[in-house]
XYZ file of C-alpha atoms in Angstrom:
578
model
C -3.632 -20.329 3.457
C -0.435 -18.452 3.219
C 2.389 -19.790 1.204
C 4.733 -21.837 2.089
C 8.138 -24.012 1.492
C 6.348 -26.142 -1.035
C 4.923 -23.477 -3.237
C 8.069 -22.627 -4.025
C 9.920 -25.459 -4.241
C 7.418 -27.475 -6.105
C 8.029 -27.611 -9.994
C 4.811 -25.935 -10.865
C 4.968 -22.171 -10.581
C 3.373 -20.813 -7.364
C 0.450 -18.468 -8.049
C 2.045 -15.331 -7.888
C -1.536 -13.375 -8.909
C -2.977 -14.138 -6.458
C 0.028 -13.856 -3.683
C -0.145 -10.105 -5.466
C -3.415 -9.467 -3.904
C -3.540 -11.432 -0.899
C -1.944 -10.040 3.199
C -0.510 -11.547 5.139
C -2.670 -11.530 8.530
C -3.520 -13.759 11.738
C -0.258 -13.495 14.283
C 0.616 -9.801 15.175
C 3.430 -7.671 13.432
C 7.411 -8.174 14.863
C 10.224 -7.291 13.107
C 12.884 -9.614 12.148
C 16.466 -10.182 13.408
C 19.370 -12.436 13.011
C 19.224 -15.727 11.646
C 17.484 -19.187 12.484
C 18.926 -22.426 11.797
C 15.803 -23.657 12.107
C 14.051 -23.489 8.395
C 10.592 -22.796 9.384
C 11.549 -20.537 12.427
C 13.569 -18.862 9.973
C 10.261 -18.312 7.764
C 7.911 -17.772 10.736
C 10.141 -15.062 12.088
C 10.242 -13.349 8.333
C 6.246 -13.983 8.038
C 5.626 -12.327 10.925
C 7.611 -9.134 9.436
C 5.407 -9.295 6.515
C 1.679 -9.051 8.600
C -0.152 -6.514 7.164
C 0.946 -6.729 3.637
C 0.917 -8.639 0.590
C 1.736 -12.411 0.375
C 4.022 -10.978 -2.696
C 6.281 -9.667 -0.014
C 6.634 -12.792 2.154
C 6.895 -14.944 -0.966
C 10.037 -12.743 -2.126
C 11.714 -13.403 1.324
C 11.486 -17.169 1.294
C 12.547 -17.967 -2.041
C 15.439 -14.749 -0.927
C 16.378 -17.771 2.149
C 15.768 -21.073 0.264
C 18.235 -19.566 -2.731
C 20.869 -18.684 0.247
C 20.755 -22.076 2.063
C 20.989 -24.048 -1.214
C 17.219 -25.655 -1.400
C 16.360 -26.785 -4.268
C 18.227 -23.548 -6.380
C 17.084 -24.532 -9.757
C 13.566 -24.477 -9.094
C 13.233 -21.707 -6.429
C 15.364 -19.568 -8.790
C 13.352 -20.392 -11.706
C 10.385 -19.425 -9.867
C 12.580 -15.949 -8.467
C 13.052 -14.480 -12.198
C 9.130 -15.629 -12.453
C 8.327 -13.285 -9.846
C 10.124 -10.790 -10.896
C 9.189 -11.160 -14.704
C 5.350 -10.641 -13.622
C 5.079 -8.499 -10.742
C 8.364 -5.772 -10.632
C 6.113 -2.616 -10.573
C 4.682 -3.978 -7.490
C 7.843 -5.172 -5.652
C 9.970 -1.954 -6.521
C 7.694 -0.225 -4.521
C 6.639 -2.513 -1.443
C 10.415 -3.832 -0.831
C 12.551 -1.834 1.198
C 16.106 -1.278 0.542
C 17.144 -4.375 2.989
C 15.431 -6.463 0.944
C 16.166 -4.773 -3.032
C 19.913 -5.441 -1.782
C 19.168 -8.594 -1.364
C 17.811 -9.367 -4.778
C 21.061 -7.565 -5.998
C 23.265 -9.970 -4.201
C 21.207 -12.799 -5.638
C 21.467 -11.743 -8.929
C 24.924 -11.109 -8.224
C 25.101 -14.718 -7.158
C 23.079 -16.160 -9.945
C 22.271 -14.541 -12.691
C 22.901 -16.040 -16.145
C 24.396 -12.625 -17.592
C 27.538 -11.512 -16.788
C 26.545 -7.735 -16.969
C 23.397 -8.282 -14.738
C 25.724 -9.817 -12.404
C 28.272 -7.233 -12.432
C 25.832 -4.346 -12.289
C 24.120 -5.784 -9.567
C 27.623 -6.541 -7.674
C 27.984 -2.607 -7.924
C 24.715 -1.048 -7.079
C 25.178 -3.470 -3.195
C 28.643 -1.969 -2.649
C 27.151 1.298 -3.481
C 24.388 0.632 -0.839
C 26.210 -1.049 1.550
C 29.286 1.548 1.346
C 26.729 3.907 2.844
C 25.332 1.845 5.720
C 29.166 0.987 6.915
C 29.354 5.046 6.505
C 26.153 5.738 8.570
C 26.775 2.786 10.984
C 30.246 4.612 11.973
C 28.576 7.861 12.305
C 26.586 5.989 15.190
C 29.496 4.571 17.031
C 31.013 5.872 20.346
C 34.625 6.707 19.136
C 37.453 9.032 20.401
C 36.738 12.625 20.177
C 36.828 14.284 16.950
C 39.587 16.033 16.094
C 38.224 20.093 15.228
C 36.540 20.453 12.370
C 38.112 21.439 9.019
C 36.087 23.908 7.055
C 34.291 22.363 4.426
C 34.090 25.133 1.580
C 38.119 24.721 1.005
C 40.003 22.144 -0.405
C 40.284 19.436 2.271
C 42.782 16.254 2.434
C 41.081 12.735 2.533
C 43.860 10.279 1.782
C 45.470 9.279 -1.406
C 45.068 12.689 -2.962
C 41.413 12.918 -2.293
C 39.835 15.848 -1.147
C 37.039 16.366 0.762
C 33.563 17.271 -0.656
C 33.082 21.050 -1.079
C 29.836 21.016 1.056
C 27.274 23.986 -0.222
C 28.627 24.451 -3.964
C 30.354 21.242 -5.153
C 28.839 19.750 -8.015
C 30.649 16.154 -7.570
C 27.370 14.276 -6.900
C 24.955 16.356 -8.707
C 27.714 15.053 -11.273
C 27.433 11.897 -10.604
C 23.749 11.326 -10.539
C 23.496 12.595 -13.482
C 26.014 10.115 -14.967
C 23.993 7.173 -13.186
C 20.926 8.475 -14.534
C 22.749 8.398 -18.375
C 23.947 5.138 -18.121
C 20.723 3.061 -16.105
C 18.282 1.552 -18.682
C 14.651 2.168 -18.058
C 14.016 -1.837 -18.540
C 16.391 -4.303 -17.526
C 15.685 -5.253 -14.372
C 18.622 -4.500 -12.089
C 18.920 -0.833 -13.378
C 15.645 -0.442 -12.045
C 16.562 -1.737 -8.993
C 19.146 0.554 -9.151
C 17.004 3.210 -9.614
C 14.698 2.741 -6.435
C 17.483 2.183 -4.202
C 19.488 5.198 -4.952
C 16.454 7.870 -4.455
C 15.968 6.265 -0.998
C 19.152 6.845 -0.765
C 18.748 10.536 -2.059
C 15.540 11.098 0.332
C 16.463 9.557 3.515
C 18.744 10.856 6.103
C 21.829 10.037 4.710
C 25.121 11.464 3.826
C 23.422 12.297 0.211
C 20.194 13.963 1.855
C 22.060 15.942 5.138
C 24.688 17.734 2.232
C 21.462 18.256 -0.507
C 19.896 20.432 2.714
C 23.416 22.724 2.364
C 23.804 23.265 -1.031
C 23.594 26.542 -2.666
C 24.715 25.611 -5.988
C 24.907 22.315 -7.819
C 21.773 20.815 -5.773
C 20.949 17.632 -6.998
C 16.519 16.057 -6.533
C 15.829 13.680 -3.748
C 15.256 10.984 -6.292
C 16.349 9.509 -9.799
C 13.303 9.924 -12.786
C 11.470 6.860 -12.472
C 10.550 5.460 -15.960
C 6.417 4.872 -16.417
C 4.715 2.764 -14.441
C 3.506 -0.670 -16.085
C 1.331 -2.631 -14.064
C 1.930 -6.372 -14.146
C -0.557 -8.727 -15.309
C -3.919 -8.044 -13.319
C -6.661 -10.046 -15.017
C -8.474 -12.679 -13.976
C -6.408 -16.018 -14.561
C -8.446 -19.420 -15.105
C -8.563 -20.837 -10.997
C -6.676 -23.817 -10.615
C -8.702 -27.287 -9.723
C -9.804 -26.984 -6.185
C -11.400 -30.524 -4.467
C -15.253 -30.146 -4.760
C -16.662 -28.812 -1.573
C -20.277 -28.420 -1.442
C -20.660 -24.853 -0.397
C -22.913 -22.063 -1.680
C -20.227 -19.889 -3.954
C -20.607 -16.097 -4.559
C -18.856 -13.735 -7.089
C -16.961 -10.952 -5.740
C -18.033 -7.882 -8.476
C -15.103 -4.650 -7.854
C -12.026 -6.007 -6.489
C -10.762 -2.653 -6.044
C -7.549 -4.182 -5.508
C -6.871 -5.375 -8.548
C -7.775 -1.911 -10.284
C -4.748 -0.016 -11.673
C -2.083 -2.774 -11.165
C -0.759 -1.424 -7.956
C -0.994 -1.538 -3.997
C -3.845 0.176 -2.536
C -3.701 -0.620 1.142
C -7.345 0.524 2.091
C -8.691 -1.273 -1.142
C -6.389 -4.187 -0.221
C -7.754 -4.348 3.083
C -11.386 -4.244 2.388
C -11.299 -7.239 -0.560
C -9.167 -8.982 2.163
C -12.272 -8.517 4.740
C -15.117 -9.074 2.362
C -13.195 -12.453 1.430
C -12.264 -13.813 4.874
C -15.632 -12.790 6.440
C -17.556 -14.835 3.883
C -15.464 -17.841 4.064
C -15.681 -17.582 7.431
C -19.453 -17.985 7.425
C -19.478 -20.907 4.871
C -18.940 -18.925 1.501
C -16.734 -20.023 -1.702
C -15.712 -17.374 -4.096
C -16.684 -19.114 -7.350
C -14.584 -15.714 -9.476
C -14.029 -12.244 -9.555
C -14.547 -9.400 -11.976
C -13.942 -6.039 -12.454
C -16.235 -5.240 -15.528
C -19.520 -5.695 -16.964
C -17.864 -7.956 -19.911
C -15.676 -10.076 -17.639
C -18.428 -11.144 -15.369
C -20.538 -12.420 -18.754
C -17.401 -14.162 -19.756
C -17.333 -16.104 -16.560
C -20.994 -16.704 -16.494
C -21.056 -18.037 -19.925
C -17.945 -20.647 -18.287
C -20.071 -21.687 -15.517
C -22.813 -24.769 -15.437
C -25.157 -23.069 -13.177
C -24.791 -19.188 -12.052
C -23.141 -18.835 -8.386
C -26.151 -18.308 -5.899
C -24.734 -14.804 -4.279
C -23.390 -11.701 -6.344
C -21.363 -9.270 -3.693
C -20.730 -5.938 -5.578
C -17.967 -4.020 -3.567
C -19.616 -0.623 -4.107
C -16.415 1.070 -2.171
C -15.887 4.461 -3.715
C -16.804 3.495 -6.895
C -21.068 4.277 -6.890
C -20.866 8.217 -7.224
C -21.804 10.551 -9.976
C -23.162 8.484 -12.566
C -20.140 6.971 -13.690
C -20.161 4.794 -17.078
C -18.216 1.727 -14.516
C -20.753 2.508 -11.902
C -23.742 2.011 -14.592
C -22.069 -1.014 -15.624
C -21.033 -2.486 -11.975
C -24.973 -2.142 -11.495
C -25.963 -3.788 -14.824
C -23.743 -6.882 -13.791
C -26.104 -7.294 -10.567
C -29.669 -6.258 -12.701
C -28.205 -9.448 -14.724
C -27.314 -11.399 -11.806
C -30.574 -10.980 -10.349
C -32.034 -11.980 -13.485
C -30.213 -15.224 -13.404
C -32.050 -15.788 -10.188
C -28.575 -14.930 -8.017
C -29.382 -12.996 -4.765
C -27.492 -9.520 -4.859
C -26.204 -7.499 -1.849
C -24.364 -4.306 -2.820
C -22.041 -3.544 0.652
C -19.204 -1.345 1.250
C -20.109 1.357 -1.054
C -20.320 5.563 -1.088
C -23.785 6.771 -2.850
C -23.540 10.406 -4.552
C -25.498 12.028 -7.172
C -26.341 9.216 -9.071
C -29.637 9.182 -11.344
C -33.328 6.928 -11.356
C -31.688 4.445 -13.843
C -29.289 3.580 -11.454
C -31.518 3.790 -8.133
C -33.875 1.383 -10.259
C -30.822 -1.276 -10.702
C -29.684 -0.603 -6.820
C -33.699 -1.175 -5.263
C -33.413 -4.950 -7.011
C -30.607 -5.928 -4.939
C -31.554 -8.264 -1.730
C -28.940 -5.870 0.878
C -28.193 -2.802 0.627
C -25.071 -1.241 2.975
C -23.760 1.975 2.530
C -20.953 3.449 4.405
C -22.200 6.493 6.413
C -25.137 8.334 6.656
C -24.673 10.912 4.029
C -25.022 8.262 1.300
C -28.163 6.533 2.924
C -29.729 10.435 2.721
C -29.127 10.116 -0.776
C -30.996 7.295 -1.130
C -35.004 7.704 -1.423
C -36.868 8.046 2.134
C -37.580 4.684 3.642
C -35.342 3.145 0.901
C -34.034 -0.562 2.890
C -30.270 0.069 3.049
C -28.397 0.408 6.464
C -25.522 2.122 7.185
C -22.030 -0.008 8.013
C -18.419 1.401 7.875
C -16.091 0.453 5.120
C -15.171 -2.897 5.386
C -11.185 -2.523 5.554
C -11.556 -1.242 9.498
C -11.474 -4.815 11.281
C -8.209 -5.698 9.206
C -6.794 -2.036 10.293
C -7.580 -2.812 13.642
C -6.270 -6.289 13.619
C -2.788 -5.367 12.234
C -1.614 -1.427 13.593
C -2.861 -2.851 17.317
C 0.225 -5.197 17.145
C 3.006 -3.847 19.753
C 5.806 -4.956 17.362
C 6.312 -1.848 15.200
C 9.344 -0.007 16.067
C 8.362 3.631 17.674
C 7.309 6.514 15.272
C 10.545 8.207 13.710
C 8.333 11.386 11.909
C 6.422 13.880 14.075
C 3.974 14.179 11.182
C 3.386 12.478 7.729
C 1.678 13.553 4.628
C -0.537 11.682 2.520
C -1.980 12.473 -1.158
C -5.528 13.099 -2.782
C -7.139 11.741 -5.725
C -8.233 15.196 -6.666
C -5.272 16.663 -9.008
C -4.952 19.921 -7.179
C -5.604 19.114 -3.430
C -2.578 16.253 -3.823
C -0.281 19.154 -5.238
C -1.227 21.160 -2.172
C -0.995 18.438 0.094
C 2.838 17.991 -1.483
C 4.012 21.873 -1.431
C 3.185 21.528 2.619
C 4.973 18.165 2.674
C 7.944 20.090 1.068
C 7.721 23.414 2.519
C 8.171 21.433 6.371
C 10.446 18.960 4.684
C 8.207 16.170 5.948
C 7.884 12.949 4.275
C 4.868 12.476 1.693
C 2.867 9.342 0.869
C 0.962 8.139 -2.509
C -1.621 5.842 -3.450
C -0.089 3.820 -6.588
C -1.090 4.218 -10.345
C -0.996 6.865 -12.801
C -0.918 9.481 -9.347
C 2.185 8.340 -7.933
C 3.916 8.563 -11.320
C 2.736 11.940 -11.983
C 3.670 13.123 -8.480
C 7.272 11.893 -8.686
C 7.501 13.499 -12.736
C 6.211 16.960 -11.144
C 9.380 16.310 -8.162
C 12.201 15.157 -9.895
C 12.030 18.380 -11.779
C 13.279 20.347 -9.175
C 15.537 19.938 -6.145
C 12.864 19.742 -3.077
C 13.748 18.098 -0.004
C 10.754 15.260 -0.617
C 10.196 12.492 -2.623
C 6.996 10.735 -3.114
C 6.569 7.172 -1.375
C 3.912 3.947 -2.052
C 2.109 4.037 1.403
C 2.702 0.614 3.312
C 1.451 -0.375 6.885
C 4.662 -0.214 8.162
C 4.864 3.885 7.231
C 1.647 4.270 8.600
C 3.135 3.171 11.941
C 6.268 5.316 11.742
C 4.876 8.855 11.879
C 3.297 10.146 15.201
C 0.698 12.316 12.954
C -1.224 12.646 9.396
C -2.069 14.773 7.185
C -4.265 13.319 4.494
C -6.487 13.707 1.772
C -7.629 9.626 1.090
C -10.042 7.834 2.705
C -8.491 4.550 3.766
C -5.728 6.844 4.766
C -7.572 8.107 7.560
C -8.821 5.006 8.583
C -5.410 3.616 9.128
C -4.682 5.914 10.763
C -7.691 6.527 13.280
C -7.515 2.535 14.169
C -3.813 2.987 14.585
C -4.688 5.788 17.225
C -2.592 8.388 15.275
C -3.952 12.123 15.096
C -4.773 12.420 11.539
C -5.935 15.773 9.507
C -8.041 14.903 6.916
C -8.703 17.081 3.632
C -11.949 16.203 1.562
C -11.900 13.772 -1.119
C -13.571 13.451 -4.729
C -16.674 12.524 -2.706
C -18.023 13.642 1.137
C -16.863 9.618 2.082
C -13.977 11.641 4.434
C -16.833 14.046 6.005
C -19.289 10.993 5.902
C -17.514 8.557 8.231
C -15.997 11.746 10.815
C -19.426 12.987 11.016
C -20.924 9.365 12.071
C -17.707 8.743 14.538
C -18.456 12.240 15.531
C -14.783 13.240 14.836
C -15.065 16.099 12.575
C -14.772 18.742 14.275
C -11.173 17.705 15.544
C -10.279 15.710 12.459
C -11.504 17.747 9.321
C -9.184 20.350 8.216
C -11.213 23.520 6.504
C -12.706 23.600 2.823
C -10.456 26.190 1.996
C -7.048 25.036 3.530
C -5.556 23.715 0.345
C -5.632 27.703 -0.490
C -3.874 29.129 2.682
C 0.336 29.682 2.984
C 2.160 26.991 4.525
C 2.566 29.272 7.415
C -1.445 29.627 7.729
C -1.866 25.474 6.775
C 0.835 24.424 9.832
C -1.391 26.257 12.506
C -4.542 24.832 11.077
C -2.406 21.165 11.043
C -0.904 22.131 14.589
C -4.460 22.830 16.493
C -6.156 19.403 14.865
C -3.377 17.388 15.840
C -3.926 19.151 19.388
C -7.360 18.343 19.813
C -7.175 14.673 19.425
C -4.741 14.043 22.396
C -8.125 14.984 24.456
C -8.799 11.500 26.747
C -12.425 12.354 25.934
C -11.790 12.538 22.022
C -9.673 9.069 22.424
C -12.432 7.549 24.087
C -15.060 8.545 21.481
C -12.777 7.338 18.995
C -12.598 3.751 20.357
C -15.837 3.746 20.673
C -16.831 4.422 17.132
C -14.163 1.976 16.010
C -15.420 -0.960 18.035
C -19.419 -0.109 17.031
C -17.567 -0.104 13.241
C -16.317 -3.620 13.876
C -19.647 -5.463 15.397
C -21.927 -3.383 12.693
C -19.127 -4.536 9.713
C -19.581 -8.379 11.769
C -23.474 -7.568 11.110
C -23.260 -6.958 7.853
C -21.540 -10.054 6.814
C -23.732 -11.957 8.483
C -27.126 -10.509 6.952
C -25.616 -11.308 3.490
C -24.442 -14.707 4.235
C -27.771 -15.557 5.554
C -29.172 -14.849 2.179
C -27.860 -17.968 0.990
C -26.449 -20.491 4.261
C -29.113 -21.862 6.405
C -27.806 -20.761 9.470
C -28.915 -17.694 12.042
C -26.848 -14.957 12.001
C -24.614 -14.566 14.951
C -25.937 -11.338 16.397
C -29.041 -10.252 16.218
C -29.680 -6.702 15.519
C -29.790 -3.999 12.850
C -26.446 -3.081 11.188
C-alpha cells in the first residue's frame, strides 16, 4: 500500500524507513502539470510522477501540497522536518530542483529560525531568477538588436556592465564566496548546495559561459560535503492484524546496503517482495548480516518457515559477507526453515561455501556462467535477475517526455574502469551517472577539482529515459536500459554478471564493448561507442531483444513460484523448468 493523506496527517509519525526503500509502481509514469482543486486528483496526478521511484519521493510531495493548502500544518510540518531530519542524503539526491525549491519556499514559509528562513528566501530567488532568465531566452520577441561584443566593457542599466564572457572572473568569484559562506550541515545550505551545481551543470546561463572561458573558469558543481547515510537498520515492525500466512525472511536487501538509492538493487527487493506476497507470502523481517538475522531469531516464538537469501551480486570470490550470508541459511536450515538462494551471481567461491549452498531447497542463479561454476549436475537453474519485470513494467510507460541526450554515461564499481568511463563522459561533454555511496562521493571529490564540463549525477528512472543511448559499466544499468529499448554499451563489471546475461540474451556481440576499451583515446573509445550503438537499431537485434526480455519475465514468474511452493499448498502457475 502506498501512502497516503492519513499517514501524514495522522499524529503518529509515518514510517519514513520503510517509504525509503519502497517504489512507487502499478499505474504507468505521466508527468505532472498545473494544479487540482481536487485533493486526491491533486495527489494522484503527483503519484503518478513519482512511478518508478521511491515512496520517499511521493511522500515529500504530499506533505509539500497539504503544508500549501493549510491541512493540518502542525502535524504535516512536524512530520516534514522528520523527513528531512532522517533521510536528507537520500532526498538531496532523488529531488529535482522543482521540487528542492519547493522545500526552500516552505522553509521560507515556516521555519522556526529566522536565518533558515531568510537563507532559504535567497537560494529560490537565486533559482527562480534563472528560470525567468531562461524562460525569456525561449520566447518569440522582436528581433535582437546586433550584438555587442562581449570581451569589452558593456552597459546593462544602472551602471552595470555586462559580463566579460571568456576571462571575467565575476562568478568564479562568486562561487567561491557561496562556497565560504554555506555550512556543510544545516540543512538549507545543503540545499543550497545541490541546487546551485545543477545549476552549474545544466544548460544554463552559468554552464553555456563556463564552455567560453579561457581564464577564471569556475567547476560544474559546488564540493559536496561527505556523504552520511540516514538511518538504515532494521526498525522493530509495527503491530500488523494476525493473518495466518506462511512468513519468510528476506536475507540481503541490497537496498538497504550503503544508505543510498540503488535503482537495480531497489528494483529487485521490490520484485522478490511483491512476487511473494503475491503468491500468499508474509515477510516476517529482514537482515543484512549474519548477527542481525540471530537477533531476530532469538525475538521470534517459532522460526519463519522460508529463508530467501537475495544472492544478487553479492556470492563471488569468497567474500567474508558471502561466507556469512551462507552461514545465516546453514542455520536456517538447521532450524528446520526451507532455504532457496535466488537472484544471485556464482564466481570463484570455495567447497566450504558450495557445502552451505547444496543444503538449500532452490537454487537460481542468474545466467549460465554461474551455473558452470557450480559442480556438474549440481540442481540450480538459471533465471535472470529479478529487477527485469519491474524495469519492464515502469520504462514501457508512454509518459516520459522524449530523450534530451544523444548518449549517457554510466559508472563502474571497479575504481579505474568508472574513471575511464568519466574522462569519455567529459572529453564528449556528455552527462555521467553514479550508483550512490562512497563511489559517487569520490567521483564528485576527483571533479570538483578541476573545471570539466561534467558533473556526476545519482541515476533515477527518469534519467534513464532521457538519453537516446548508454554507455555503462553496472549491471542493473544495462538492464534498464535494454527493457527501456535504449542501445546501451556495456563495459565489464567486478564479476562476468554483464557478459553472463548478454551472452544468454545473445546480445554480446552488439552490446559488449572490448576488454581493452577503458585503455584506448577518446577518439578510438567514440568509434568503438558509435558502431555498438549502430548495431542495435538492427529490426532483427530488436526482435531478439524482446524476446529474451519476455522469456526473462515468465522464467523470473517461474522462479517465484517454485519457491513459494516450498511452503503454500498450492500448484504453481506454470508448469515448466525455470
Amino acid at each position: 500500500m502506498h501512502p497516503s493523506v492519513e499517514d501524514f496527517t495522522a499524529p503518529e509519525p509515518p514510517d519514513f524507513e520503510a517509504m525509503r526503500h519502497g517504489v512507487i509502481t502499478g499505474t504507468p509514469y505521466q508527468p505532472s502539470f498545473g494544479c487540482r482543486s481536487d485533493l486526491d486528483e491533486h495527489l494522484a496526478m503527483l503519484r503518478r510522477e513519482c512511478v518508478g521511484q521511491p515512496e520517499l519521493k511521493f511522500a515529500h510531495a504530499a506533505m509539500t501540497v497539504l503544508l500549501r493548502r493549510k491541512i493540518a500544518p502542525e502535524t504535516v510540518y512536524r512530520h516534514y522536518r522528520a523527513l528531512w531530519s532522517e533521510h536528507a542524503d537520500i532526498l538531496l539526491e532523488i529531488l529535482d530542483s522543482r521540487w528542492l525549491v519547493s522545500a526552500c519556499d516552505t522553509l521560507s514559509d515556516l521555519s522556526a529560525d529566522p536565518d533558515e528562513a531568510r537563507t532559504a528566501t535567497l537560494l529560490a530567488l537565486f533559482v527562480n531568477t534563472v528560470k525567468l532568465y531562461e524562460t525569456e531566452r525561449m520566447m518569440d520577441g522582436a528581433p535582437r538588436p546586433q550584438a555587442a561584443p562581449l570581451d569589452q566593457r558593456t552597459p546593462l542599466h544602472d551602471g552595470l556592465t555586462g559580463f566579460m564572457v571568456g576571462g571575467g572572473d565575476m562568478v568564479a568569484n562568486l562561487l567561491h564566496r557561496l562556497d565560504r559562506s554555506l555550512r556543510p550541515d544545516a540543512l538549507v545550505d545543503r540545499i543550497a548546495r545541490q541546487l546551485i551545481s545543477r545549476a552549474l551543470a545544466s544548460d544554463t546561463v552559468f554552464w553555456r559561459f563556463g564552455q567560453r572561458q579561457s581564464r577564471n573558469s569556475w567547476s560544474p558543481c559546488l564540493p559536496m560535503p561527505p556523504i552520511r547515510p540516514g538511518a538504515v537498520g532494521p526498525k522493530a515492525a509495527r503491530k500488523q492484524t494476525p493473518v495466518k500466512r506462511p512468513q519468510y525472511v528476506l536475507l540481503n536487501d541490497t537496498a538497504r546496503l550503503g544508505g543510498g538509492f540503488h535503482l537495480g538493487t531497489l528494483y529487485a527487493c521490490h520484485a522478490i517482495r511483491s512476487h511473494l506476497a503475491a503468491r500468499g507470502l508474509q515477510e516476517a523481517f529482514w537482515a543484512n548480516d549474519l548477527a542481525g538475522f540471530r537477533a531476530h531469531l532469538e525475538r521470534c516464538p517459532t522460526p519463519p518457515q522460508l529463508l530467501v537469501l537475495n544472492g544478487e551480486g553479492t556470492l563471488h570470490h569468497g567474500a567474508p559477507r558471502a561466507r556469512a550470508l551462507l552461514e545465516a541459511c546453514r542455520i536456517g536450515k538447521s532450524l528446520g526453515m526451507k532455504v532457496a538462494v535466488l537472484n544471485t551471481v556464482w564466481e570463484a567461491n570455495d567447497d566450504e561455501m558450495l557445502a552451505c549452498l547444496q543444503a538449500a531447497d532452490a537454487v537460481h542463479v542468474r545466467d549460465t556462467r554461474s551455473l558452470a561454476a557450480l559442480p556438474p549436475g549440481f540442481p540450480a537453474r538459471v533465471t535472470p535477475d529479478a529487477s527485469i519485470p519491474v524495469f519492464r513494467e515502469v520504462t514501457r510507460s508512454a509518459g516520459f517526455p522524449a530523450a534530451v541526450h544523444p548518449v549517457a554515461v554510466m559508472d563502474n564499481v571497479v575504481p579505474h574502469a568508472a574513471q575511464a568511463l568519466l574522462r569519455f563522459a567529459e572529453a564528449g561533454a556528455l552527462p555521467f551517472f553514479a550508483m550512490p555511496g562512497a563511489a559517487l562521493g569520490q567521483l564528485r571529490q576527483g571533479v570538483s577539482g578541476r573545471a570539466g564540463p561534467v558533473w556526476p549525477r545519482l541515476l533515477q528512472i527518469t534519467d534513464l529515459m532521457a538519453a537516446q543511448g548508454w554507455v555503462t559499466g553496472r549491471f542493473h544499468g544495462m538492464i534498464g536500459a535494454l527493457c527501456a529499448g535504449r542501445p546501451v554499451c556495456a563495459i565489464g563489471s567486478n564479476t562476468a554478471k554483464i557478459e553472463g546475461l548478454l551472452d544468454d540474451f545473445e546480445l554480446g556481440a552488439e552490446c559488449l564493448l572490448g576488454a581493452d576499451w577503458h585503455l584506448k583515446p577518446p577518439a578510438a573509445q567514440r568509434v568503438d561507442v558509435e558502431r555498438c550503438l549502430d548495431l542495435q537499431q538492427d529490426p532483427a537485434f530488436i526482435a531478439r531483444r524482446e524476446r529474451a526480455l519476455h522469456a526473462a519475465c515468465d522464467r523470473i514468474g517461474r522462479m517465484f513460484d517454485q519457491v513459494a511452493a516450498l511452503v503454500v499448498d498450492a500448484p504453481p502457475r506454470a508448469a515448466g523448468q525455470g
